[in-house]
Amino acid sequence: MQIVLYLNTLDEDYQLSIYKSIKTRCNEMGIDLLCIQQEHISPLLSQNEGFFPSRNFIHPDGVLILTPAITEFLPSDSAMRFHSIFDGIPVVSIGDNVDRIPSIIIRSRTPMEQLMAHLIFDHQYRKFVYISGPKNHRDNVLRETIFRTTLEKARAVYPDIDFTIVTGNFIESSGAECLNAYYQNHRDEPPDVVVCANDEMAIGALKVIKSSTKANWQHVAITGFDDTGRAQMSMPPLTTIKQPFEEMGQLAVEKLYALMKRRPVEPCSKMDSTLTIRSSCGCSGWERKGLSEAEIHAAMKHAQFQTVRLTCIIRDTSYFGQKLNTISDFWEIEPLLKFFLGNLEINFFYLLLFEKPGEYMAEEAWIGYEKTPEKEQALFGDPVKVNLNEFFAQTVMKKSNSTFCRDLRYLRAGNDIFGLVIYESDVTNHPYMCTGTSFIANALQRLRLMDLQKRHALQLEKEVALRTADLVEANKRIKTESQKRIEVEAEVLKISELERMRFSMDLHDDICQRLAGLSMKCRGLAATDPTEEGREKFAVLSGQIEETLQRTRQYAHDSFPMEVDSLGMNHAVDNLCHTFSKQTGLECKYFWDAEKAEDLPQTTQIALFRIIQEALQNIVKHAKATECLVSITEENKHIVVTVHDNGRGIKQAEKAGSGRKTKGLGMKSMEYRADQINAKYKLTSSSKTGTKITITLPLDQKKAQSSAKRKK
């Protein structure tokens, strides 16, 4: 018996929690489970053709749909569409009540009202901020409505009640962005409490509160919704509303099993969520449950194991992402993928490619890589074409002896879907497989663009050879092809930065938080350990985790300059210079007088940041300087960036045997990035005045681009 679970992604706590309980119950009942990620229902699609494309080659005995995860808006004819799409196959909806489809929903009105009463009457809070989810999302609509109506009624008794509602999108970064925007406008008027529509946004908002330099913001209370693992491990632990994830998943499997056996089931099963009060709302005296000596010892061993394991996964994921970012041929993926899958202990993995991007409704695909317990091989040079119906019936949906379920995830880069992966994984590895899949997709997209560029170049050479008599026409084609190559290079650079950003965000938002949670748990265990030896061990372990956390944060920062996007170019470069001085001992002065630089496109700001970063690295490696100056100014409708050191100059460095020429890789990188943003690059150097790099960027980018095209 085989069933399919549809959800969005397994690197998000809410979906992963329900997935775990479904997988556990399927294993207990001897049911094979295939989890399909990233197939969405869009209200913009008027026909069923775009819904659940995998149904064209997957034919299960039953279907589970985590409806809140795959769509913000359920069409009124959802039941009819589901019955049409999954003709004759039993379907169970988890999270939403779909008419004429057996459903499981959570009742959360009462605990949400209890939470609001607790904040208003027990804590006497009067100034509220609510960070909501997407406006049309039905769960968010209910939570926001209760928040608003409760406060409006309470105003009859407490007329000084005031509240503000800001809109997020259920992810951690949006919670931080929403509260940071509010903070910028209310630095001296903090709210009493921030109520968030889910735990992810609450954790993001909590970071803003902790990082605030205003003392009056340090005591702002905060609450969440869901009670994920991160809510329990945050500092302080989140007051939240606990959803019965484990019970939901188990009941969903049992209800679907009964349908497949043609037994009657309850049309809509309702489960209760509960208010869980912890210290983040301002309650004091909340303590962790006391542990016996044996439990403390077991927890310590588990924490040690998790620390070592996470450290290895961070290192392996970092290595995998960085190396994929440098490859120039499809075959170079093989050793990297073999290394990554081996370290995550993935023994079943298939990578399938569609003939053209966007053909995810196609009946056929090409196998680019396969790994089973019997064999492992890359087939990029000679891929095997398979019929997807036959492949899934004979290979993927085939009965497995493994306790793992099989998962499908699409290869997606931007708006392009050009393949999919199928794999078996331990449940704790899913977030890293999601990250690894994104790395693979971006690398394949970059290689595809590079291959396209090579094909264009070869085609151009053939045309020039065949049409040498028509030199004027050939010259025009060369110019056109050159422009295409420039555009492809710009796209490759953009994809590279996107890979760096995704890698940096995954490290910062996922791994760092898990390490922080482990560290906090160790400190908590140390505080409750009755023996001095135990406390010392926990202290040592906590220090090791903190060291790993700091290194991981540095990896995340080095991979992508997040400050450029979130805090602006001035702050990002200032922080870069400060960190450079601190790490090298070389005095790095910084001068800023270019407010219009903050309005430059993000890609332009990142390019300027990378140039400054490379210049500083060259100074510490080769210049033998004692000080340097970084300045960003506005002069005659241009942004002028200079990096000037008092070192020995480039020629003196060459004489000293550095082995670097004036046009070394670092210099070429800076010159290339300057050219990509239509800026002028100038380098002057002498043994007396040191080395000076000047980047001059016109503020009127339209005229500059037009001029650059004429020159080329």
XYZ file of C-alpha atoms in Angstrom:
712
model
C 0.000 0.000 0.000
C 1.440 3.350 -1.102
C 0.387 6.906 -0.296
C 1.624 10.361 -1.328
C 2.009 13.429 0.909
C 1.941 16.854 -0.771
C 3.552 19.800 1.049
C 5.788 22.760 0.214
C 9.235 22.211 1.758
C 10.878 20.120 4.466
C 13.230 22.850 5.697
C 10.381 24.598 7.573
C 9.542 23.490 11.137
C 5.727 23.388 10.816
C 5.756 21.124 7.768
C 8.649 19.005 9.020
C 6.843 18.348 12.337
C 3.724 17.002 10.606
C 5.853 15.049 8.113
C 7.664 13.289 10.984
C 4.439 12.099 12.595
C 3.026 10.889 9.247
C 6.235 9.015 8.466
C 6.280 7.374 11.912
C 2.689 6.173 11.627
C 3.248 4.886 8.074
C 6.229 2.834 9.271
C 4.118 1.391 12.100
C 1.330 0.426 9.693
C 3.614 -0.908 6.925
C 2.587 1.786 4.418
C 5.050 3.148 1.832
C 5.164 6.960 1.785
C 6.316 9.300 -0.998
C 6.585 12.976 -0.019
C 6.322 15.515 -2.867
C 7.563 19.047 -2.256
C 7.030 22.363 -4.097
C 3.813 21.598 -5.971
C 1.482 24.543 -5.360
C -2.123 25.490 -6.016
C -2.243 28.957 -7.544
C -5.516 30.914 -7.663
C -4.288 32.341 -10.968
C -4.584 28.954 -12.680
C -8.017 28.512 -14.196
C -7.496 24.928 -15.320
C -6.453 21.778 -13.492
C -3.484 21.169 -15.810
C -1.125 23.184 -13.588
C -2.135 21.454 -10.338
C -0.061 18.547 -8.972
C 1.891 17.776 -12.188
C 3.382 14.653 -10.586
C -0.050 12.981 -10.783
C 0.742 12.338 -14.460
C 3.428 9.802 -13.547
C 2.634 8.822 -9.924
C -0.363 6.603 -9.175
C -0.676 6.004 -5.393
C -3.404 4.261 -3.403
C -4.133 7.390 -1.363
C -3.218 11.080 -1.073
C -2.529 13.351 1.933
C -2.471 17.130 1.270
C -1.070 19.635 3.781
C -3.321 22.319 2.317
C -2.126 25.412 4.285
C 1.416 24.745 3.023
C 0.658 24.456 -0.690
C -1.716 27.397 -1.120
C -2.654 30.637 0.603
C -6.081 30.599 -1.038
C -8.336 27.565 -1.516
C -10.635 27.978 -4.560
C -14.341 27.522 -3.797
C -14.415 24.511 -6.114
C -11.446 22.802 -4.410
C -13.351 19.589 -3.680
C -14.459 19.248 -7.308
C -10.908 19.872 -8.516
C -9.397 17.353 -6.084
C -11.920 14.704 -7.137
C -11.179 15.473 -10.790
C -7.397 15.448 -10.385
C -7.215 12.354 -8.148
C -10.012 10.447 -9.863
C -10.992 7.449 -7.731
C -8.086 7.943 -5.262
C -8.960 8.675 -1.594
C -7.818 12.128 -0.451
C -7.457 13.581 3.069
C -6.887 17.292 3.713
C -4.686 18.266 6.668
C -5.099 21.761 8.082
C -8.125 22.947 6.059
C -11.724 21.813 5.919
C -12.425 21.019 2.256
C -16.071 20.267 1.450
C -16.688 16.606 0.530
C -13.030 15.757 1.297
C -12.299 14.119 4.691
C -10.382 16.772 6.601
C -8.461 17.347 9.814
C -8.433 20.841 11.255
C -7.171 22.487 14.405
C -9.383 24.637 16.594
C -7.352 27.604 17.776
C -9.933 30.305 18.561
C -10.175 29.548 22.300
C -6.396 29.411 23.041
C -5.881 32.592 20.967
C -8.547 34.328 23.056
C -6.901 32.965 26.220
C -3.551 34.348 25.088
C -4.998 37.813 24.505
C -6.790 37.742 27.883
C -3.523 36.732 29.566
C -1.678 39.665 27.996
C -4.434 42.222 28.686
C -5.614 41.264 32.158
C -2.763 39.304 33.765
C 0.096 41.444 32.444
C -1.896 44.676 32.041
C -0.298 45.341 28.636
C -1.808 48.273 26.755
C 0.356 48.821 23.663
C 0.397 45.961 21.141
C 2.068 45.185 17.804
C 0.742 42.264 15.731
C 2.946 40.728 13.011
C 0.527 38.916 10.727
C 1.030 36.380 7.961
C -0.151 36.744 4.327
C -3.372 38.785 4.226
C -5.500 36.143 2.477
C -4.155 33.136 4.378
C -7.114 31.603 6.251
C -5.142 30.701 9.421
C -3.774 34.228 9.614
C -7.213 35.778 9.002
C -8.618 33.961 12.060
C -5.687 34.851 14.317
C -5.640 38.493 13.257
C -9.423 38.788 13.651
C -9.287 37.477 17.228
C -6.397 39.825 18.011
C -8.271 42.850 16.648
C -11.744 42.120 18.066
C -10.404 41.220 21.530
C -8.532 44.515 21.822
C -11.440 46.533 20.444
C -13.773 45.018 23.074
C -11.219 45.566 25.837
C -11.093 49.296 24.986
C -14.508 49.642 26.612
C -12.781 48.935 29.946
C -9.269 50.152 29.109
C -9.557 53.117 26.698
C -5.760 53.554 26.610
C -5.298 50.288 24.663
C -3.469 50.886 21.359
C -2.400 48.427 18.669
C -0.624 48.302 15.296
C -0.840 45.518 12.687
C 2.006 44.890 10.220
C 2.038 42.238 7.500
C 4.691 39.508 7.163
C 4.708 36.162 5.348
C 5.248 33.455 7.983
C 9.066 33.240 7.589
C 11.672 34.322 10.124
C 13.244 37.093 8.048
C 9.863 38.793 7.513
C 9.294 38.931 11.285
C 12.652 40.681 11.687
C 11.937 43.075 8.788
C 8.474 44.011 10.097
C 9.608 44.762 13.640
C 12.760 46.541 12.459
C 10.630 48.882 10.306
C 8.416 49.587 13.322
C 11.490 50.090 15.522
C 12.965 52.702 13.177
C 9.819 54.839 13.580
C 9.227 54.206 17.297
C 12.683 54.060 18.889
C 11.518 55.909 22.003
C 8.009 54.396 22.091
C 8.337 50.602 22.348
C 5.219 48.426 22.548
C 4.443 46.414 25.650
C 4.194 43.182 23.664
C 4.643 41.871 20.107
C 2.124 39.167 19.120
C 3.193 37.085 16.093
C 1.063 34.878 13.845
C 3.614 32.050 14.055
C 6.821 31.058 15.858
C 9.105 31.652 12.854
C 8.258 35.356 12.689
C 8.420 35.601 16.495
C 11.995 34.295 16.466
C 12.928 36.856 13.787
C 11.303 39.688 15.781
C 13.029 38.502 18.966
C 16.405 39.057 17.276
C 15.480 42.699 16.631
C 14.522 43.175 20.282
C 17.749 41.588 21.522
C 19.935 43.623 19.157
C 18.280 46.941 20.066
C 20.558 49.546 21.623
C 17.582 51.150 23.354
C 17.209 49.975 26.969
C 13.442 50.504 26.881
C 13.146 47.904 24.105
C 14.961 45.164 26.026
C 11.876 44.345 28.109
C 9.345 44.101 25.264
C 7.370 40.855 25.593
C 6.763 38.579 22.585
C 4.544 35.576 21.722
C 4.279 33.129 18.825
C 1.982 30.412 17.472
C 2.603 26.691 16.669
C 5.088 25.618 19.414
C 7.817 24.319 17.107
C 11.096 22.961 18.475
C 12.787 26.326 17.968
C 10.111 28.055 20.075
C 10.994 25.799 22.991
C 14.742 26.355 22.581
C 14.746 30.115 21.981
C 16.036 32.449 24.667
C 13.744 33.290 26.333
C 11.462 30.340 25.505
C 8.391 31.501 23.580
C 4.919 31.764 25.009
C 2.925 30.259 22.152
C -0.084 28.162 21.142
C 0.780 24.500 20.763
C -0.585 22.719 17.713
C -0.987 18.909 18.016
C 1.316 18.053 15.114
C 1.962 14.454 16.169
C -1.722 13.651 16.664
C -2.646 15.318 13.349
C -0.185 13.243 11.352
C -1.198 9.970 12.984
C -4.911 10.622 12.528
C -4.392 11.618 8.885
C -2.725 8.286 8.068
C -5.384 6.307 9.951
C -8.231 8.178 8.244
C -6.696 7.679 4.792
C -6.121 3.965 5.537
C -9.801 3.587 6.454
C -10.822 5.284 3.173
C -8.564 2.966 1.182
C -10.267 0.026 2.952
C -13.656 1.563 2.037
C -14.594 2.135 5.680
C -16.669 5.146 6.788
C -14.762 8.071 8.324
C -15.718 11.298 10.047
C -16.013 14.094 7.417
C -14.137 16.651 9.511
C -12.046 15.811 12.571
C -11.310 18.736 14.863
C -8.325 18.839 17.193
C -7.652 21.349 19.934
C -4.567 23.523 20.274
C -3.516 24.755 23.719
C -1.987 27.879 25.200
C 1.563 27.274 26.414
C 2.896 30.015 28.700
C 6.649 30.495 28.995
C 8.833 33.428 29.965
C 8.836 35.442 26.691
C 5.483 37.059 27.543
C 6.892 38.414 30.796
C 5.870 35.613 33.148
C 8.447 34.967 35.871
C 9.182 31.749 37.668
C 8.983 29.598 34.560
C 11.545 26.827 34.940
C 12.554 23.798 32.988
C 11.496 20.448 34.308
C 14.001 18.946 36.744
C 16.037 16.035 35.409
C 17.448 12.994 37.141
C 21.172 12.317 37.040
C 20.646 9.624 34.403
C 18.525 11.986 32.276
C 21.153 14.718 32.576
C 23.886 12.295 31.505
C 21.794 11.115 28.544
C 20.988 14.694 27.539
C 24.660 15.616 27.719
C 25.657 12.700 25.499
C 22.919 13.602 23.015
C 24.016 17.259 23.007
C 27.627 16.214 22.411
C 26.612 13.982 19.530
C 24.404 16.682 18.005
C 27.215 19.243 18.298
C 29.708 17.033 16.497
C 27.137 16.015 13.884
C 26.003 19.572 13.173
C 29.617 20.712 12.925
C 30.287 18.033 10.310
C 27.115 18.834 8.363
C 27.926 22.554 8.387
C 31.415 21.826 7.088
C 30.172 19.404 4.425
C 27.333 21.687 3.275
C 29.703 24.654 3.153
C 32.256 22.691 1.128
C 29.570 21.333 -1.221
C 28.092 24.772 -1.898
C 31.446 26.494 -2.359
C 32.782 23.849 -4.734
C 29.607 23.758 -6.820
C 30.015 27.493 -7.227
C 33.389 26.997 -8.953
C 32.781 24.090 -11.349
C 32.774 24.690 -15.104
C 31.636 21.288 -16.426
C 28.769 18.884 -15.658
C 31.176 16.034 -14.909
C 32.712 18.005 -12.047
C 29.433 17.552 -10.130
C 29.994 13.793 -9.745
C 32.726 13.730 -7.034
C 31.065 16.596 -5.143
C 27.650 14.933 -5.172
C 29.181 11.604 -4.177
C 30.909 13.302 -1.231
C 27.756 15.146 -0.128
C 25.422 12.144 -0.359
C 27.965 9.930 1.380
C 28.350 12.247 4.339
C 24.570 12.535 4.754
C 24.303 8.726 4.408
C 21.910 8.984 1.435
C 21.763 5.537 -0.197
C 18.898 6.157 -2.627
C 19.099 9.187 -4.929
C 18.065 9.995 -8.492
C 18.590 13.253 -10.378
C 16.318 13.608 -13.418
C 16.486 16.409 -15.992
C 13.732 17.590 -18.337
C 14.687 18.176 -21.949
C 13.744 21.866 -21.687
C 13.185 24.084 -18.617
C 9.512 24.260 -17.701
C 8.624 20.823 -19.119
C 7.662 19.425 -15.703
C 4.424 18.122 -17.269
C 6.450 16.039 -19.737
C 6.124 12.249 -19.916
C 9.888 11.664 -20.225
C 13.093 12.805 -18.521
C 16.835 12.061 -18.539
C 18.665 10.416 -15.637
C 21.736 12.537 -14.854
C 22.795 10.788 -11.628
C 21.709 7.678 -9.773
C 22.630 6.096 -6.453
C 21.171 2.909 -5.021
C 22.569 0.374 -2.533
C 23.812 -1.579 -5.557
C 25.443 1.174 -7.664
C 26.301 4.849 -7.980
C 27.077 6.633 -11.248
C 26.862 9.971 -13.054
C 25.297 9.970 -16.513
C 25.635 13.614 -17.538
C 27.692 12.743 -20.610
C 25.412 9.919 -21.728
C 22.086 10.327 -19.884
C 19.465 7.588 -19.960
C 16.034 8.638 -21.187
C 13.153 7.160 -19.188
C 9.390 7.189 -19.327
C 8.343 8.767 -16.021
C 5.317 6.492 -15.570
C 7.449 3.370 -15.930
C 10.339 4.813 -13.897
C 8.178 5.660 -10.876
C 6.245 2.398 -11.048
C 9.356 0.193 -11.300
C 11.885 2.212 -9.250
C 10.423 4.869 -6.982
C 7.051 3.432 -5.912
C 8.508 -0.048 -5.631
C 8.269 -1.560 -2.133
C 11.281 -0.550 -0.044
C 12.790 -2.389 2.907
C 14.085 0.912 4.279
C 12.458 2.671 7.250
C 12.970 5.931 5.332
C 10.236 7.268 3.089
C 11.042 8.579 -0.377
C 10.928 12.262 -1.167
C 10.589 14.213 -4.423
C 11.861 17.762 -4.790
C 12.047 19.852 -7.955
C 15.222 21.451 -9.302
C 14.242 25.100 -9.406
C 16.364 28.185 -10.209
C 14.396 31.413 -10.297
C 11.223 30.694 -12.260
C 12.751 27.768 -14.161
C 11.931 24.161 -13.208
C 14.218 21.889 -15.169
C 14.390 18.627 -13.249
C 13.739 16.799 -10.011
C 15.475 14.658 -7.407
C 14.124 11.608 -5.589
C 15.862 10.469 -2.417
C 15.587 8.571 0.878
C 16.850 10.378 3.973
C 16.869 10.300 7.735
C 14.304 12.850 8.903
C 16.949 15.090 10.525
C 18.752 15.527 7.187
C 15.850 17.008 5.224
C 16.758 20.693 5.798
C 20.266 20.012 4.492
C 18.962 18.036 1.511
C 16.702 20.997 0.678
C 19.729 23.293 0.825
C 21.856 20.865 -1.194
C 19.139 20.537 -3.834
C 19.049 24.327 -4.205
C 22.836 24.348 -4.657
C 22.563 21.644 -7.337
C 19.771 23.505 -9.158
C 21.695 26.786 -9.249
C 24.888 25.029 -10.356
C 23.080 23.190 -13.164
C 21.410 26.414 -14.266
C 24.768 28.198 -14.324
C 26.367 25.367 -16.322
C 23.420 25.376 -18.718
C 23.910 29.091 -19.332
C 27.653 28.579 -19.814
C 26.981 25.714 -22.229
C 24.534 27.936 -24.077
C 27.238 30.575 -24.303
C 29.721 28.047 -25.718
C 27.199 26.881 -28.295
C 26.568 30.457 -29.348
C 30.319 31.000 -29.688
C 30.784 27.845 -31.790
C 27.855 28.745 -33.982
C 29.309 32.200 -34.481
C 32.679 30.768 -35.546
C 30.977 28.568 -38.143
C 29.027 31.471 -39.546
C 32.138 33.648 -39.763
C 34.035 30.881 -41.575
C 31.187 30.348 -44.069
C 30.538 34.042 -44.698
C 33.941 35.667 -44.777
C 32.926 37.603 -47.892
C 30.282 39.517 -45.975
C 32.556 41.141 -43.352
C 30.103 43.855 -42.414
C 27.370 41.367 -41.582
C 29.833 39.136 -39.756
C 30.996 42.107 -37.685
C 27.402 42.857 -36.691
C 26.897 39.273 -35.568
C 30.098 39.353 -33.549
C 28.879 42.444 -31.718
C 25.501 40.839 -31.066
C 27.124 37.665 -29.768
C 29.510 39.669 -27.620
C 26.570 41.427 -25.992
C 24.885 38.069 -25.395
C 28.059 36.800 -23.744
C 28.183 39.872 -21.503
C 24.567 39.299 -20.510
C 25.230 35.619 -19.804
C 28.289 36.536 -17.707
C 26.156 38.992 -15.754
C 23.522 36.291 -15.227
C 26.173 33.795 -14.082
C 27.510 36.391 -11.618
C 23.966 37.017 -10.380
C 23.308 33.314 -9.890
C 26.621 32.985 -8.043
C 25.572 35.767 -5.634
C 22.153 34.140 -5.200
C 23.872 30.854 -4.309
C 26.044 32.659 -1.783
C 22.985 34.435 -0.313
C 20.951 31.222 0.003
C 23.909 29.448 1.582
C 24.490 32.332 4.006
C 20.796 32.539 4.987
C 20.511 28.770 5.497
C 23.559 28.778 7.763
C 22.412 31.834 9.709
C 18.669 31.111 10.003
C 18.821 27.346 10.502
C 22.153 25.974 11.711
C 23.057 28.985 13.893
C 19.686 28.855 15.628
C 20.006 25.149 16.283
C 23.481 25.639 17.731
C 22.235 28.530 19.857
C 19.446 26.294 21.126
C 21.906 23.536 22.036
C 24.106 26.041 23.832
C 21.175 27.373 25.803
C 20.059 23.878 26.688
C 23.565 23.044 27.968
C 23.573 26.166 30.106
C 20.164 25.214 31.450
C 21.331 21.693 32.237
C 24.448 23.053 33.890
C 22.314 25.223 36.143
C 20.227 22.246 37.278
C 23.005 19.642 37.556
C 23.467 18.675 41.214
C 27.125 17.705 40.767
C 30.103 19.987 40.232
C 31.562 17.554 37.688
C 28.378 17.650 35.654
C 28.277 21.432 35.702
C 31.901 21.605 34.522
C 31.194 19.189 31.671
C 28.186 21.181 30.564
C 30.209 24.392 30.749
C 32.949 22.890 28.543
C 30.340 21.588 26.101
C 28.589 24.953 26.019
C 31.903 26.654 25.201
C 32.539 24.253 22.332
C 29.077 24.913 20.933
C 29.563 28.690 21.245
C 32.884 28.449 19.379
C 31.198 26.442 16.595
C 28.369 28.988 16.509
C 30.793 31.906 16.104
C 32.664 30.147 13.286
C 29.395 29.320 11.545
C 28.243 32.921 11.759
C 31.560 34.002 10.243
C 31.088 31.487 7.397
C 27.612 32.913 6.792
C 28.911 36.498 6.822
C 31.839 35.732 4.493
C 29.564 33.975 2.003
C 27.268 36.957 1.421
C 27.307 40.576 2.691
C 23.797 40.550 4.216
C 24.392 44.050 5.675
C 24.322 45.538 2.160
C 20.755 44.320 1.720
C 19.395 44.881 5.221
C 21.332 47.887 6.604
C 22.721 49.639 3.529
C 26.073 50.044 1.867
C 27.516 52.606 4.292
C 26.967 50.354 7.305
C 28.209 47.255 5.449
C 31.524 48.865 4.342
C 32.007 50.499 7.754
C 31.602 47.087 9.403
C 33.974 45.522 6.839
C 36.692 48.090 7.627
C 36.193 47.695 11.366
C 36.423 43.892 11.138
C 39.484 44.167 8.872
C 41.287 46.369 11.402
C 40.355 44.106 14.282
C 41.492 40.907 12.563
C 44.728 42.181 10.949
C 45.896 44.909 13.339
C 46.301 47.213 10.327
C 44.652 50.623 10.803
C 41.812 50.975 8.271
C 40.218 54.418 8.143
C 36.840 54.881 6.517
C 35.227 58.010 5.033
C 31.679 58.271 3.638
C 30.048 61.183 1.813
C 27.747 59.614 -0.785
C 24.134 59.351 0.324
C 22.999 58.584 -3.233
C 25.062 55.405 -3.180
C 22.385 53.886 -0.935
C 19.926 54.223 -3.864
C 22.061 52.200 -6.264
C 20.692 48.773 -7.357
C 21.517 45.939 -4.974
C 23.687 44.189 -7.596
C 25.754 47.384 -8.014
C 26.202 47.819 -4.250
C 27.304 44.198 -3.873
C 29.804 44.585 -6.748
C 31.360 47.687 -5.090
C 31.449 45.852 -1.736
C 33.237 42.873 -3.355
C 35.816 45.185 -4.979
C 36.610 46.841 -1.622
C 36.758 43.408 0.029
C 39.232 42.097 -2.598
C 41.366 45.241 -2.357
C 41.667 44.899 1.435
C 42.623 41.219 1.070
C 45.378 42.179 -1.394
C 46.687 44.809 1.054
C 47.084 42.348 3.903
C 48.636 39.707 1.604
C 51.122 41.779 -0.386
C 51.385 45.468 0.521
C 53.334 45.383 3.818
C 51.264 48.436 4.764
C 50.602 49.879 8.221
C 47.443 51.761 7.351
C 44.896 52.229 4.577
C 41.986 54.504 3.702
C 38.650 53.460 2.210
C 36.464 56.318 0.983
C 33.113 56.512 -0.833
C 32.199 59.976 -2.080
C 29.970 61.722 -4.597
C 31.804 63.899 -7.127
C 30.312 65.525 -10.241
C 27.351 63.115 -10.490
C 29.626 60.116 -9.957
C 30.179 57.768 -7.052
C 33.935 57.506 -6.447
C 35.287 54.583 -4.410
C 38.977 54.571 -3.436
C 41.128 52.122 -1.483
C 44.598 53.596 -0.745
C 47.377 51.980 1.309
C 50.840 53.203 2.369
C 52.565 49.941 1.383
C 55.504 49.135 -0.862
C 53.614 49.154 -4.153
C 52.953 46.378 -6.623
C 56.352 46.364 -8.377
C 58.207 46.108 -5.057
C 55.982 43.200 -4.086
C 56.873 41.431 -7.331
C 60.590 41.987 -6.752
C 60.191 40.477 -3.288
C 59.146 37.230 -4.973
C 55.412 37.237 -4.370
C 54.843 35.592 -7.720
C 51.890 37.887 -8.391
C 51.757 39.979 -11.534
C 50.003 43.322 -11.883
C 47.151 41.584 -13.699
C 46.716 38.811 -11.125
C 43.403 37.060 -10.459
C 42.395 39.516 -7.734
C 43.069 42.532 -9.975
C 41.170 40.941 -12.853
C 38.254 40.187 -10.520
C 38.018 43.833 -9.436
C 38.328 45.095 -13.003
C 35.710 42.613 -14.199
C 33.200 43.582 -11.503
C 33.740 47.285 -12.288
C 33.085 46.611 -15.979
C 29.874 44.702 -15.160
C 28.389 47.801 -13.484
C 29.685 50.232 -16.170
C 32.247 51.780 -13.831
C 35.820 52.906 -14.612
C 38.637 51.043 -12.882
C 42.000 52.740 -12.262
C 45.072 51.454 -10.417
C 48.143 53.540 -9.507
C 51.069 52.250 -7.510
C 54.582 53.249 -6.434
C 57.013 52.393 -3.665
C 56.643 55.922 -2.202
C 52.880 56.446 -2.245
C 51.655 52.863 -2.016
C 48.799 51.452 -4.100
C 45.555 53.255 -4.904
C 42.504 51.702 -6.553
C 39.797 54.058 -7.828
C 36.329 53.054 -9.053
C 34.271 55.787 -10.731
C 30.588 55.007 -11.245
C 28.185 57.416 -13.017
C 24.925 57.968 -11.138
C 23.039 58.203 -14.449
C 23.220 54.478 -15.267
C 21.050 54.687 -18.407
C 23.466 57.043 -20.168
C 26.444 55.031 -18.967
C 25.019 51.774 -20.303
C 24.231 53.390 -23.650
C 27.775 54.743 -23.894
C 29.241 51.350 -22.937
C 27.264 49.614 -25.692
C 28.505 52.090 -28.328
C 32.117 51.479 -27.299
C 31.674 47.726 -27.567
